[in-house]
PDB file of C-alpha atoms in Angstrom:
ATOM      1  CA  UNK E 151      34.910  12.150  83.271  1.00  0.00           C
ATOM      2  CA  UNK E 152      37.242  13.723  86.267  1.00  0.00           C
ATOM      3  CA  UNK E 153      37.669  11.426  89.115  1.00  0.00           C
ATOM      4  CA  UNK E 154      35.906  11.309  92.114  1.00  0.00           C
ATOM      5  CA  UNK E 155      36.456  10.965  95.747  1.00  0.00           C
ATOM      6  CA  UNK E 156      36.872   7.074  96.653  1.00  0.00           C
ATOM      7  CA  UNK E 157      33.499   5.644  98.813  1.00  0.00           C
ATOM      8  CA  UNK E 158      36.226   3.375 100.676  1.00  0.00           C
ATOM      9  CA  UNK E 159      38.301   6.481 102.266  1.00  0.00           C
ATOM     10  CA  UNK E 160      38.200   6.402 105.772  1.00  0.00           C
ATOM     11  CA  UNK E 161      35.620   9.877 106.464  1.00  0.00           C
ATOM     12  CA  UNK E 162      33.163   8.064 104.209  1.00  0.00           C
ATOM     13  CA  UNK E 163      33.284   4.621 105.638  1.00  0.00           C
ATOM     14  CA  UNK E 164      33.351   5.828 109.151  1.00  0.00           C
ATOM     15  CA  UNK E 165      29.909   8.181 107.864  1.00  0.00           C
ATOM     16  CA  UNK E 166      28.666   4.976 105.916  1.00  0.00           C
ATOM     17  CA  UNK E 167      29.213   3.257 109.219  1.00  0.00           C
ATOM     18  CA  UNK E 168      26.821   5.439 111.554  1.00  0.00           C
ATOM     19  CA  UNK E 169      23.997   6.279 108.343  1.00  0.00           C
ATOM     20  CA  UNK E 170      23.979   2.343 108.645  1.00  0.00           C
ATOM     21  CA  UNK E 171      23.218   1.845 112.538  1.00  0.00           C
ATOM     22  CA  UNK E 172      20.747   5.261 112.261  1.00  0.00           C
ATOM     23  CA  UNK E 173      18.842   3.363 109.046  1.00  0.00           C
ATOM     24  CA  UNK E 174      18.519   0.340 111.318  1.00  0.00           C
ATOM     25  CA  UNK E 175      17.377   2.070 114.147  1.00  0.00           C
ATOM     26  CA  UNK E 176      14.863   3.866 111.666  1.00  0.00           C
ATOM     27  CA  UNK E 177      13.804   0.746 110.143  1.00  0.00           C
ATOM     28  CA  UNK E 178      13.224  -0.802 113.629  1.00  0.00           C
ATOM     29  CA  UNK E 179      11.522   2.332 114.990  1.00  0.00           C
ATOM     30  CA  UNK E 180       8.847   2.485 111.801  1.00  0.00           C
ATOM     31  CA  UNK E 181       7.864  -1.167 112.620  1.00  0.00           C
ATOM     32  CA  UNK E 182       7.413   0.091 116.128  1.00  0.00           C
ATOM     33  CA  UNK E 183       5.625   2.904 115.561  1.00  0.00           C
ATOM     34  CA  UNK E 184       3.198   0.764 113.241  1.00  0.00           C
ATOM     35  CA  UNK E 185       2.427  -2.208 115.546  1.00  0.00           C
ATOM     36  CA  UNK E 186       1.872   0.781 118.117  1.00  0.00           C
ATOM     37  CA  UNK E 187      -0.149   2.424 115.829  1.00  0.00           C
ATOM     38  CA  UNK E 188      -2.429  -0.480 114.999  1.00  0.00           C
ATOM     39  CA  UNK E 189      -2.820  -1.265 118.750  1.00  0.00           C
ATOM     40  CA  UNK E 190      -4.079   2.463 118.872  1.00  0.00           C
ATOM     41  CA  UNK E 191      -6.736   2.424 116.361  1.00  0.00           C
ATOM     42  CA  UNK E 192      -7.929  -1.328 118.008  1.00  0.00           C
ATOM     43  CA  UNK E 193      -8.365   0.992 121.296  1.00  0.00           C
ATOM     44  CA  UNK E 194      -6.079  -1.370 123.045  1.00  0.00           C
ATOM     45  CA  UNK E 195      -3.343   1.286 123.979  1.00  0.00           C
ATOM     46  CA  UNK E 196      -3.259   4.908 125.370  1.00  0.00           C
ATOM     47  CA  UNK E 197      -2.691   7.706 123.090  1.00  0.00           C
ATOM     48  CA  UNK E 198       0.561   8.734 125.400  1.00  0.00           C
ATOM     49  CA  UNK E 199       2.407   5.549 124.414  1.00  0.00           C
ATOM     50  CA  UNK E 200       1.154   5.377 120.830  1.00  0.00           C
ATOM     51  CA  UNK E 201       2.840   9.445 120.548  1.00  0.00           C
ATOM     52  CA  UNK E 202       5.792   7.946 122.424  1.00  0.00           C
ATOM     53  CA  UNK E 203       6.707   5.873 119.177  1.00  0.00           C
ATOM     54  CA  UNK E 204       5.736   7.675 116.790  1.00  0.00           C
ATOM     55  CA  UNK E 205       7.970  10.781 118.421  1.00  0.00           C
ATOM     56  CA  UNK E 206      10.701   7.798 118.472  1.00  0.00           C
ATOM     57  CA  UNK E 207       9.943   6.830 115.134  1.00  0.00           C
ATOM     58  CA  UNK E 208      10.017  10.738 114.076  1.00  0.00           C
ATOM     59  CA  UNK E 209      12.986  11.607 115.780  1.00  0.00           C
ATOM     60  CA  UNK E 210      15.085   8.314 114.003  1.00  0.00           C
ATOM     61  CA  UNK E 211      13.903   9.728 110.682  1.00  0.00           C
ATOM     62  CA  UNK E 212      15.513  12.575 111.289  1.00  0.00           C
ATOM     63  CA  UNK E 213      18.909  11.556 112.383  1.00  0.00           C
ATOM     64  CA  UNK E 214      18.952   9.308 109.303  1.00  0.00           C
ATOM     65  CA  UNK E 215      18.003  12.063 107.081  1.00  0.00           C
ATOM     66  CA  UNK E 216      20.403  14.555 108.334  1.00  0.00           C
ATOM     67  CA  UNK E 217      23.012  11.950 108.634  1.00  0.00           C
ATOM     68  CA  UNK E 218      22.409  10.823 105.177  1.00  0.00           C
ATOM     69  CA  UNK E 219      22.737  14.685 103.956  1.00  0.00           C
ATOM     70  CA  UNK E 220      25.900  14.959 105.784  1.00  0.00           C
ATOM     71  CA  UNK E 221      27.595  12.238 103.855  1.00  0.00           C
ATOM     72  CA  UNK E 222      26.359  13.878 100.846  1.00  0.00           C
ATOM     73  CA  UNK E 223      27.635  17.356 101.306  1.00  0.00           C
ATOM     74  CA  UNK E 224      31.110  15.559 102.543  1.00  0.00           C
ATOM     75  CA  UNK E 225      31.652  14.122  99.251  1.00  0.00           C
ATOM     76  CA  UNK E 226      30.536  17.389  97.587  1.00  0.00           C
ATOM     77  CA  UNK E 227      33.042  19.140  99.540  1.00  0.00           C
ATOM     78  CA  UNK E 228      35.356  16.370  98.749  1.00  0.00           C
ATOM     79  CA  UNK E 229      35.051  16.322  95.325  1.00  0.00           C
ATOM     80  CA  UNK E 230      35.456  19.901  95.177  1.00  0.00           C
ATOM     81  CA  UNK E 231      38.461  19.870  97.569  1.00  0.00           C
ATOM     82  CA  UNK E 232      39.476  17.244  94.623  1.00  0.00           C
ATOM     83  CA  UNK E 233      38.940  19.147  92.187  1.00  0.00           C
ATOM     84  CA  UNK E 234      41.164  22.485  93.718  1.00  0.00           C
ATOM     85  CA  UNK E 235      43.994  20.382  94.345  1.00  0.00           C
ATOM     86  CA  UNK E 236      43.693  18.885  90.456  1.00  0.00           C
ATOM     87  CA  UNK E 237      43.599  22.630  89.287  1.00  0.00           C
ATOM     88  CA  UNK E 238      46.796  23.457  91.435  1.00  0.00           C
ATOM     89  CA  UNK E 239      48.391  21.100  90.208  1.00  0.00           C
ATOM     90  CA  UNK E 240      47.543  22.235  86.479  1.00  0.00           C
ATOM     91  CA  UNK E 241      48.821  25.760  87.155  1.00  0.00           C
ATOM     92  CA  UNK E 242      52.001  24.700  89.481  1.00  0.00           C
ATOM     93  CA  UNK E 243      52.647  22.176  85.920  1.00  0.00           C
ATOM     94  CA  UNK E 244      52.039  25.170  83.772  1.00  0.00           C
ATOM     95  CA  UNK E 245      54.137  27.706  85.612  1.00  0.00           C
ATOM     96  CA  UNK E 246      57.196  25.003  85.938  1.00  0.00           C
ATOM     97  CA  UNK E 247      57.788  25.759  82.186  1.00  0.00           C
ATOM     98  CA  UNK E 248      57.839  29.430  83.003  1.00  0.00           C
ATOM     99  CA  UNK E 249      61.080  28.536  84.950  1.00  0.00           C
ATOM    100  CA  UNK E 250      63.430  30.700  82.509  1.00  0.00           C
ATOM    101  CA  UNK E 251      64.758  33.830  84.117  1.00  0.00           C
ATOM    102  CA  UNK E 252      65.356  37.483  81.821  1.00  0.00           C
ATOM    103  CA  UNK E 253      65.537  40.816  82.798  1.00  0.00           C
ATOM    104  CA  UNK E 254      64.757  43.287  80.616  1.00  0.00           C
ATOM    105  CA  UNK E 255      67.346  45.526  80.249  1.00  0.00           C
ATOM    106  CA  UNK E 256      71.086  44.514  79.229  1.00  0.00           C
ATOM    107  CA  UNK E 257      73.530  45.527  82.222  1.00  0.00           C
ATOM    108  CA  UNK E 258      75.670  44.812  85.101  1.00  0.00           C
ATOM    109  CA  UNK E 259      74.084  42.194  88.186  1.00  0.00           C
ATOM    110  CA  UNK E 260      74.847  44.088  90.896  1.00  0.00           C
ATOM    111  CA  UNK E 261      73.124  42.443  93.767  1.00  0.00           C
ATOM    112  CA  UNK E 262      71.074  39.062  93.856  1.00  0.00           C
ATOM    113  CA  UNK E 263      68.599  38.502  96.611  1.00  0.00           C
ATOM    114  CA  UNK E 264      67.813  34.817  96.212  1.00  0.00           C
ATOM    115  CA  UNK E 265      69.730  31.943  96.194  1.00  0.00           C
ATOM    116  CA  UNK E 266      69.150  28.747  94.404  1.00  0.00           C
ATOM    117  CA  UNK E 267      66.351  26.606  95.607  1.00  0.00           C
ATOM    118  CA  UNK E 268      64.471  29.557  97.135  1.00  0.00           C
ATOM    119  CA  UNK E 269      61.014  30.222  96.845  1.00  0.00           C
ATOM    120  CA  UNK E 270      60.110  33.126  94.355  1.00  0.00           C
ATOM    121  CA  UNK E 271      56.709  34.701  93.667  1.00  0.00           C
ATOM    122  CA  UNK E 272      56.041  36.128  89.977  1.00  0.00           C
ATOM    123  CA  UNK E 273      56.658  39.553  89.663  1.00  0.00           C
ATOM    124  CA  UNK E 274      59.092  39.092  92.419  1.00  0.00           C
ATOM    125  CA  UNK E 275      63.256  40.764  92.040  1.00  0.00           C
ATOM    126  CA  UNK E 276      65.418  38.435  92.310  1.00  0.00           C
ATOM    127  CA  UNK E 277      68.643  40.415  91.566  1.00  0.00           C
ATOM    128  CA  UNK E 278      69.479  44.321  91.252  1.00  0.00           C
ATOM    129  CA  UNK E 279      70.243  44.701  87.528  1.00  0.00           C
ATOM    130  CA  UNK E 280      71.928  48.017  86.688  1.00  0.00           C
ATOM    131  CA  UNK E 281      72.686  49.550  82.978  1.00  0.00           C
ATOM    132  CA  UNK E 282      75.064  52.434  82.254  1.00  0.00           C
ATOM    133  CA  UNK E 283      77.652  53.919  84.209  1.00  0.00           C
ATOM    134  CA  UNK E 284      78.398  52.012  87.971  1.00  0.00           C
ATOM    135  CA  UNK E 285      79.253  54.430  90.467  1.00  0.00           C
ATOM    136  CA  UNK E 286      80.984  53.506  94.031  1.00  0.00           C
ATOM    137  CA  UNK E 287      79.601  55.467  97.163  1.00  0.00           C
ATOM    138  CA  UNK E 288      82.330  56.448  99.235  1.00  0.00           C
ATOM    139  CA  UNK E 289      82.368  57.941 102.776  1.00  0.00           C
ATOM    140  CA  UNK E 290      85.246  60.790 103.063  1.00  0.00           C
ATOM    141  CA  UNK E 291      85.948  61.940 106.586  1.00  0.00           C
ATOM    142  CA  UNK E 292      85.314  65.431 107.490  1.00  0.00           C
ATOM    143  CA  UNK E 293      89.402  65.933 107.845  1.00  0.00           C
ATOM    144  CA  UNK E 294      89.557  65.333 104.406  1.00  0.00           C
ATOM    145  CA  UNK E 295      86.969  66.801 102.509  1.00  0.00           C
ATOM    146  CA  UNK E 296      88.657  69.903 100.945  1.00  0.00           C
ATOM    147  CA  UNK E 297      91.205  67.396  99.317  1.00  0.00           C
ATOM    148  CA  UNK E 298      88.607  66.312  97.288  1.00  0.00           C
ATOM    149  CA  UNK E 299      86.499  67.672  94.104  1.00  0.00           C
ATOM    150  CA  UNK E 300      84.225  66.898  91.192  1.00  0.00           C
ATOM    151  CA  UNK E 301      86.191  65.205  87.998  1.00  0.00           C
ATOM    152  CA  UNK E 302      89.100  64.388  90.484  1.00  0.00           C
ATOM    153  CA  UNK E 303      90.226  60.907  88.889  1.00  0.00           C
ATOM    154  CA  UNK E 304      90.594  58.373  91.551  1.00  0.00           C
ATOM    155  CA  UNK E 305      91.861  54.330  92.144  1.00  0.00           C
ATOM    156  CA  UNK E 306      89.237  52.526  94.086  1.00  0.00           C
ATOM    157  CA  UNK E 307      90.130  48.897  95.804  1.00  0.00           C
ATOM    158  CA  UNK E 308      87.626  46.609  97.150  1.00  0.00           C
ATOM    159  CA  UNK E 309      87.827  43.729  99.458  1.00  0.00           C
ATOM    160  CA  UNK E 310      85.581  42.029  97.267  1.00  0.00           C
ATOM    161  CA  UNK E 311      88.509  42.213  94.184  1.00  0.00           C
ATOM    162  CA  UNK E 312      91.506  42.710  96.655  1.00  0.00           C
ATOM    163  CA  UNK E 313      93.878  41.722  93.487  1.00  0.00           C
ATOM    164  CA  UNK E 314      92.468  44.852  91.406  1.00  0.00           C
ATOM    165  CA  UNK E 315      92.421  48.727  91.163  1.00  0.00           C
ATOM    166  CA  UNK E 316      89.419  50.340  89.705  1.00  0.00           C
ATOM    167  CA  UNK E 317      90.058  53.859  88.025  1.00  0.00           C
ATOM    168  CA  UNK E 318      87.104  56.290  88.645  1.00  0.00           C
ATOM    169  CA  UNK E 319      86.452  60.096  88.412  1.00  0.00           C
ATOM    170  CA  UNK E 320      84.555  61.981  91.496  1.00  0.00           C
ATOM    171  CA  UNK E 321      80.975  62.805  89.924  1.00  0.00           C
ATOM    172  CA  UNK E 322      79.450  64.454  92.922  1.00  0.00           C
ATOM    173  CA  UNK E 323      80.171  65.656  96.396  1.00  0.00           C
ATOM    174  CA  UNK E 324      77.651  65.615  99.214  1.00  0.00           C
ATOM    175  CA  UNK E 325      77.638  68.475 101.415  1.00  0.00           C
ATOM    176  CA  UNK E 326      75.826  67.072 103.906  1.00  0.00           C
ATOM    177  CA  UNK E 327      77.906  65.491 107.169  1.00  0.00           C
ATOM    178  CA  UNK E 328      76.435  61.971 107.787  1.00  0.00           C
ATOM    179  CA  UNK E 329      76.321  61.864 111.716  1.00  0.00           C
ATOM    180  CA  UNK E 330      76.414  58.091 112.296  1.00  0.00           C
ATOM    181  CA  UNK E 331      79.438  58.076 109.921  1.00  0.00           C
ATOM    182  CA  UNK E 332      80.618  61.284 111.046  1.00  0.00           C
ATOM    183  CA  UNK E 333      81.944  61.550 107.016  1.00  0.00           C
ATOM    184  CA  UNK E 334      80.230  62.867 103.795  1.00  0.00           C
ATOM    185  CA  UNK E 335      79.593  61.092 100.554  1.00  0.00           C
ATOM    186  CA  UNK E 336      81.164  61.499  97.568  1.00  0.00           C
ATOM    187  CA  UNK E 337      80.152  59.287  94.054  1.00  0.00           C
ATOM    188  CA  UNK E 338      82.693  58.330  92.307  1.00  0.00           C
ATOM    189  CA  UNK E 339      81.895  57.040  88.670  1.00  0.00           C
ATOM    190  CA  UNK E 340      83.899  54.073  86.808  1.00  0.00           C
ATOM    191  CA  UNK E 341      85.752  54.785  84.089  1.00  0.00           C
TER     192      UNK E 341
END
């Protein structure tokens, strides 16, 4: 059997608590309404004060009814707020194992956009994985452009490997003037 919520938790107590006082009050208005209720059929009270208790004795009823349905649907919700939290905790147990991460293609990590201890989401990228030829986008100013062509080999630093010189080969030439840059692109692809 699954566990259920626990009678001695603070909402229930604090609901036992007031279904208590409102089944007293009921119990105390139903002997009321009876003695008043006798005295009525003796003829030795007004109809007024015999409707008086029995509208008391009505309106108790009800508060101990509805107060006893309320604690009823708060454990229903609270055994099904129980049971949620159980079955999150199944799948968060059951997607811990699926920890492992693969790409699917065989290649060169060119960018990764998490670090470790961040939260990821499945089917989220976590790195940009490339396979085949890497290529370096370069910016050529304007002044320069007719000193360079396609299949031009090239050497190609980076501050990111200041110790080492790439050789590359110009694959393509942009035409087009980028106006924040005020320079044009040209690929160049690794050798």
């Amino acid at each position: 059997t699954m566990p259920g919520v626990v009678d001695n938790a603070p909402v229930f107590r604090k609901l036992q608590g007031k279904l208590d006082v409102a089944r007293i009050r009921m119990q105390q208005d139903s002997l009321q309404y009876q003695r008043y209720k006798n005295l009525y059929e003796q003829n030795a009270i007004s109809k007024s004060n015999y409707e008086k208790y029995y509208l008391q004795y009505q309106s108790s009823l009800k508060d101990y009814q509805s107060l006893k349905q309320n604690v009823e649907q708060q454990r229903i919700s609270a055994n099904l707020q129980l049971q949620q939290a159980e079955n999150n905790l199944m799948v968060a147990a059951a997607q811990s194992e699926v920890g492992k991460l693969k790409s699917f293609v065989s290649g060169v990590v060119y960018d990764v956009y998490k670090k470790e201890g961040d939260l990821i989401n499945p089917n989220q990228p976590i790195a940009l994985v490339g396979a085949g030829k890497m290529y370096a986008k370069l910016m050529v100013d304007e002044d320069d452009l007719d000193k360079v062509f396609a299949g031009q080999q090239v050497l190609i630093t980076m501050d990111a490997f200041p110790e080492k010189v790439f050789k590359a080969h110009i694959s393509k030439v942009y035409p087009l003037l980028s106006k924040v840059e005020q320079s044009f692109r040209v690929d160049a692809q690794l050798d």
